XYZ file of C-alpha atoms in Angstrom:
349
model
C 68.969 90.401 116.676
C 67.722 89.249 119.841
C 69.780 90.449 122.570
C 69.081 87.532 124.858
C 71.085 85.367 122.770
C 74.033 87.295 123.659
C 76.146 87.799 126.897
C 78.043 91.353 127.691
C 80.206 89.409 130.552
C 83.734 91.343 128.875
C 81.938 94.568 128.912
C 80.301 94.420 132.492
C 83.880 92.960 134.019
C 85.838 95.747 132.272
C 83.315 98.215 134.076
C 83.574 97.020 137.246
C 87.067 97.017 136.713
C 87.764 100.619 134.966
C 84.841 102.472 137.405
C 84.720 100.151 140.774
C 81.096 100.315 140.367
C 78.489 96.942 140.085
C 77.447 96.673 136.793
C 73.832 96.649 135.979
C 72.067 94.943 132.837
C 69.873 98.259 132.717
C 72.928 100.145 131.257
C 73.031 98.084 128.162
C 69.743 100.084 127.408
C 70.837 103.268 128.766
C 74.156 103.170 127.168
C 71.949 102.456 123.865
C 73.326 99.011 123.046
C 70.125 96.953 123.424
C 66.550 98.726 122.324
C 63.343 98.312 124.896
C 62.284 95.578 123.212
C 65.393 93.818 123.648
C 67.230 93.897 120.304
C 70.949 94.561 119.701
C 71.532 97.841 117.995
C 74.498 98.126 115.813
C 76.610 99.633 118.276
C 75.476 96.806 120.534
C 76.800 94.268 118.101
C 80.460 95.813 118.477
C 80.501 95.141 122.026
C 79.004 91.587 122.964
C 81.337 88.670 123.836
C 80.997 86.747 120.752
C 81.027 89.729 118.312
C 81.114 88.557 114.779
C 80.809 91.671 112.826
C 83.404 91.702 109.583
C 84.815 95.226 110.437
C 85.420 94.792 114.185
C 89.155 94.036 113.243
C 92.581 95.515 114.038
C 96.074 94.256 111.751
C 99.214 94.469 114.118
C 102.687 94.791 112.452
C 106.242 95.306 113.244
C 108.056 96.157 110.296
C 111.939 95.339 110.297
C 112.874 99.110 109.640
C 111.600 102.566 108.868
C 109.234 101.216 105.632
C 106.860 98.232 104.621
C 109.603 95.986 103.941
C 109.751 92.713 105.575
C 107.735 91.883 109.225
C 109.163 90.886 112.245
C 105.189 89.909 113.618
C 101.964 90.493 112.092
C 98.559 89.540 113.758
C 95.164 89.621 112.863
C 92.610 90.087 115.914
C 88.485 89.859 115.517
C 86.673 90.721 118.566
C 84.662 93.399 120.172
C 85.437 96.761 120.711
C 86.737 95.933 124.411
C 89.167 93.215 123.341
C 90.396 95.165 120.285
C 91.804 98.018 122.586
C 93.330 95.658 124.698
C 94.873 93.425 122.213
C 95.974 96.304 120.260
C 97.919 97.864 122.841
C 99.336 94.554 124.410
C 101.117 94.174 120.634
C 102.549 98.121 120.789
C 103.827 97.118 124.712
C 105.653 94.021 123.220
C 107.371 95.845 120.194
C 108.300 99.095 121.635
C 111.028 99.698 124.102
C 111.931 102.262 127.417
C 114.995 102.898 128.586
C 116.033 104.449 132.171
C 118.556 106.359 134.196
C 119.731 106.521 137.625
C 118.934 109.737 139.135
C 120.600 111.042 142.376
C 117.516 109.058 144.788
C 115.315 107.565 141.909
C 115.134 105.999 138.704
C 113.552 107.682 136.104
C 111.907 105.681 132.738
C 112.551 106.934 129.448
C 109.739 105.135 127.036
C 109.991 105.666 123.434
C 106.267 106.423 123.542
C 103.727 107.982 126.083
C 101.688 104.835 126.668
C 98.780 106.960 127.942
C 99.226 108.967 124.175
C 98.867 105.735 122.390
C 95.869 104.577 124.003
C 94.243 107.661 123.619
C 95.050 107.626 119.850
C 93.804 103.718 120.093
C 90.752 105.088 121.402
C 90.248 107.562 118.872
C 90.715 105.399 116.189
C 88.320 102.914 117.505
C 85.690 104.910 118.033
C 85.914 107.928 114.892
C 86.016 104.801 112.430
C 83.740 104.085 109.833
C 82.189 100.958 110.524
C 80.166 101.173 107.155
C 83.213 100.179 105.063
C 83.348 96.731 104.316
C 86.751 95.197 104.770
C 88.122 98.356 106.509
C 89.606 97.793 109.877
C 92.318 99.594 112.078
C 96.125 99.198 111.347
C 98.787 99.531 113.714
C 102.440 99.664 111.902
C 105.476 99.671 114.254
C 108.259 101.087 112.673
C 111.338 101.365 114.133
C 111.342 105.265 114.688
C 107.209 105.300 114.886
C 104.187 104.013 115.652
C 101.103 104.702 112.907
C 97.607 103.974 113.469
C 95.314 104.067 110.619
C 91.150 103.678 110.317
C 88.971 104.078 107.338
C 87.148 107.147 107.712
C 88.139 110.822 106.982
C 86.718 114.191 108.826
C 82.666 114.254 108.958
C 83.039 117.934 108.013
C 85.309 117.160 104.849
C 88.332 119.080 105.894
C 91.821 117.880 106.184
C 92.873 117.714 109.734
C 96.540 118.147 108.815
C 95.393 121.801 107.925
C 93.313 122.357 111.151
C 94.238 123.761 114.582
C 93.735 120.710 116.886
C 92.891 123.043 119.576
C 90.128 124.093 117.825
C 88.696 121.177 116.131
C 84.891 121.050 117.687
C 83.632 117.376 118.233
C 81.944 115.361 115.685
C 81.264 112.038 116.570
C 80.529 109.745 113.865
C 79.573 107.018 116.214
C 78.296 108.552 119.260
C 77.136 105.487 121.115
C 80.536 103.760 120.988
C 82.140 107.224 122.189
C 79.924 107.304 124.873
C 79.907 103.426 126.149
C 84.171 104.172 126.037
C 83.230 107.436 128.205
C 81.257 105.203 130.750
C 84.107 102.941 130.808
C 86.624 105.656 131.951
C 88.855 105.105 128.608
C 87.858 109.285 127.501
C 86.872 112.072 128.775
C 85.037 114.748 127.457
C 84.480 114.909 123.659
C 86.729 116.706 121.374
C 89.826 116.624 123.490
C 91.714 113.809 122.280
C 94.008 114.974 119.790
C 95.021 117.917 121.959
C 95.250 115.032 124.734
C 98.073 113.060 122.678
C 100.340 115.760 122.136
C 100.218 117.129 125.372
C 100.782 113.786 127.241
C 103.670 113.259 124.850
C 105.282 116.341 125.377
C 105.004 115.420 129.429
C 107.749 113.189 128.956
C 111.337 113.770 130.243
C 112.951 112.815 126.960
C 110.603 114.312 124.674
C 111.958 116.807 121.681
C 110.686 119.664 120.155
C 109.385 118.388 116.501
C 108.354 114.848 117.991
C 104.807 115.652 118.619
C 102.042 113.274 117.448
C 100.828 114.049 114.154
C 97.525 113.879 112.460
C 96.560 113.135 108.765
C 93.533 112.556 107.037
C 92.900 111.564 103.388
C 90.153 110.984 101.481
C 88.760 107.778 103.095
C 91.515 107.553 105.928
C 92.785 109.300 109.034
C 96.268 108.431 110.239
C 97.923 109.401 113.672
C 101.664 109.020 114.023
C 104.051 108.742 117.202
C 107.425 109.610 116.705
C 110.115 107.733 118.836
C 111.754 109.782 121.423
C 114.855 107.551 121.663
C 115.381 107.451 117.673
C 117.544 109.870 115.969
C 119.065 110.533 112.140
C 121.526 107.647 113.065
C 119.301 105.227 114.298
C 118.343 104.155 117.891
C 120.031 106.987 120.639
C 122.302 105.597 123.273
C 120.297 105.562 126.750
C 123.633 107.651 127.907
C 122.972 110.204 125.370
C 119.462 110.547 126.319
C 120.268 110.933 130.157
C 122.681 113.704 129.351
C 120.070 115.898 127.956
C 117.658 114.791 130.073
C 119.428 115.657 133.369
C 120.416 119.271 131.288
C 117.118 120.483 130.926
C 117.125 122.336 134.082
C 115.857 125.507 132.215
C 112.881 123.659 130.561
C 112.448 121.954 134.208
C 113.244 124.133 136.700
C 113.277 122.851 140.331
C 113.672 126.402 142.524
C 110.268 127.295 143.647
C 109.828 130.534 142.296
C 110.451 129.633 138.699
C 108.345 126.523 138.743
C 105.432 128.783 139.789
C 106.070 131.303 137.129
C 106.229 128.646 134.495
C 103.922 125.795 135.371
C 101.076 127.783 137.062
C 98.835 125.494 139.346
C 95.950 125.394 141.438
C 95.985 126.079 145.066
C 95.946 122.973 146.175
C 98.862 121.537 144.186
C 101.021 124.333 144.452
C 104.715 124.270 145.021
C 103.625 126.509 148.503
C 102.078 123.803 149.705
C 104.919 121.324 149.485
C 108.193 123.438 150.057
C 111.160 121.478 148.599
C 113.320 119.885 151.127
C 116.857 119.848 150.973
C 119.435 116.840 151.805
C 116.867 114.396 150.433
C 119.232 112.300 148.634
C 118.107 109.135 150.361
C 116.967 106.926 147.647
C 112.848 106.539 147.460
C 111.331 103.421 148.763
C 109.818 100.678 146.297
C 106.272 102.193 146.716
C 107.565 105.676 145.805
C 109.383 104.652 142.416
C 106.256 102.521 141.557
C 104.118 105.535 141.505
C 107.486 107.812 139.503
C 106.925 104.792 137.106
C 103.024 105.313 137.057
C 103.151 108.980 136.203
C 105.649 108.200 133.514
C 103.548 106.132 131.897
C 100.276 108.255 132.321
C 100.195 111.679 133.740
C 96.595 111.378 133.973
C 96.468 108.711 136.239
C 94.545 109.349 139.523
C 95.292 108.747 143.571
C 92.449 106.426 143.261
C 94.310 104.401 140.376
C 97.269 104.159 142.230
C 96.241 103.065 145.538
C 94.245 100.301 143.397
C 97.435 99.740 141.269
C 99.851 99.151 144.630
C 97.153 97.447 146.545
C 97.176 100.108 149.243
C 95.035 102.653 150.906
C 94.184 106.113 149.550
C 95.797 107.801 152.644
C 98.932 105.451 151.904
C 99.398 107.229 148.580
C 98.485 110.391 149.517
C 101.660 109.713 151.878
C 104.047 108.815 149.519
C 103.350 111.595 146.871
C 103.739 113.880 149.898
C 106.857 112.621 150.138
C 107.717 113.053 146.394
C 106.616 116.641 146.541
C 108.447 117.881 149.541
C 111.652 116.323 147.852
C 111.031 117.893 144.653
C 110.472 115.138 142.860
C 107.024 115.191 141.882
C 104.428 118.037 141.292
C 101.101 118.608 139.773
C 99.832 121.219 136.776
C 96.196 121.993 136.768
C 93.293 121.179 138.514
C 92.880 117.811 140.463
C 90.362 116.625 137.512
C 91.676 117.275 134.371
C 95.675 118.277 135.097
C 98.635 116.246 134.771
C 101.551 114.683 137.219
C 105.009 115.759 136.145
C 108.448 114.563 137.161
C 110.762 117.537 137.851
C 113.764 116.233 136.177
C 117.304 117.339 137.983
C 120.890 116.017 137.974
C-alpha cells in the first residue's frame, strides 16, 4: 500500500509532545513503518491516522459489580494504536476513583489503582497481542474490585506466565516494530521490564496492601493482567477514613528518620537523605505548586523533573527548588538511579 496516500499526523504530534523533539518524516522508515520504496509495512498500517485494520480495536466495559452481569457503560474503539492507548486510559480514569487524606502540611491522594501501572499494562497488551487473530481485540473490563486487561496471544515460548518468575522472564517480542515505536514515543523503557514495573509501581502507592499486586495469567490464546482495587475490601469499598488511618500508621513501612530510611531504601549518592537532611518544625502547608508535584508523584512515581516542569509550566530550576524543599521537609525522597528510579512520598502522621 502506497504510504503517500496516508498521513501520520497523530503519530508526529504525539512524538513532539512526548519527546520535545521535532518530527522528521524520515523517522517513518527508520521506525520500520514505511519501506524504502514508499510502501506501508504491516506495523505502519496500525499507526496511520485513518487506521482501518479490523483487529486494531479495544472493547471497554464498566460492569456493575464483581462479575459480567449488567454493564454501566460499554464502548468499542477502532483506531490507530496511539489513539487506542489514549481512549483506553481515558475510559479507565473515568470509571475509577481516588480518595484523599489531609496530612499535616499537604494532601495525600489514595487512588484505587496506580495510573502509571495501568498505563504500562495497556501498553504491554497493545504491543504484545497477536494481530493475526481476526476478530481479536484488547478488552478492558472494570469491576468494583479490579481492572482486567485481556488480549489475544499467549506466551511466545508456550509457557504459562503464572508459572514463571516475572523477574526472570526474558524479552520475547511478538511485534518488535510496534515495541520500538512505543519506545521512541517514551511510552516504555527497556524491553522485558513491563511486568516487574507494573508490580513495583503499584507497591509504591501509600495505600498498597500485600496481596494486591498485579497478577498475570495466560491461557491457550489469551493474556490477562489484573489490577486490584486498593480501596476495596471483603465488605465493599473501604471508607477513606479507614484507609487514612492505615496509611498514617505505617511508620514501620515508611520510616522517616534518616538512619532507618537509608537502611531500608538505599539510594544513590546524588539522591540520598544525607544531601537533604529533614528540617524540623515544617508544619506550614506546602504551596500549590508543591502539592501538584506530590499529586504527580502519586500518579506516576517515574515522572522526570523535565515532565514536571512541562506540566507545571515552570522552569526546570523552579521544579528543582520545589523538590529540594519537599525533600528537606521529609515529604519526598527518591529511590534508585535518576534514570530508572522512583519518587516516593514519605507517609507520616
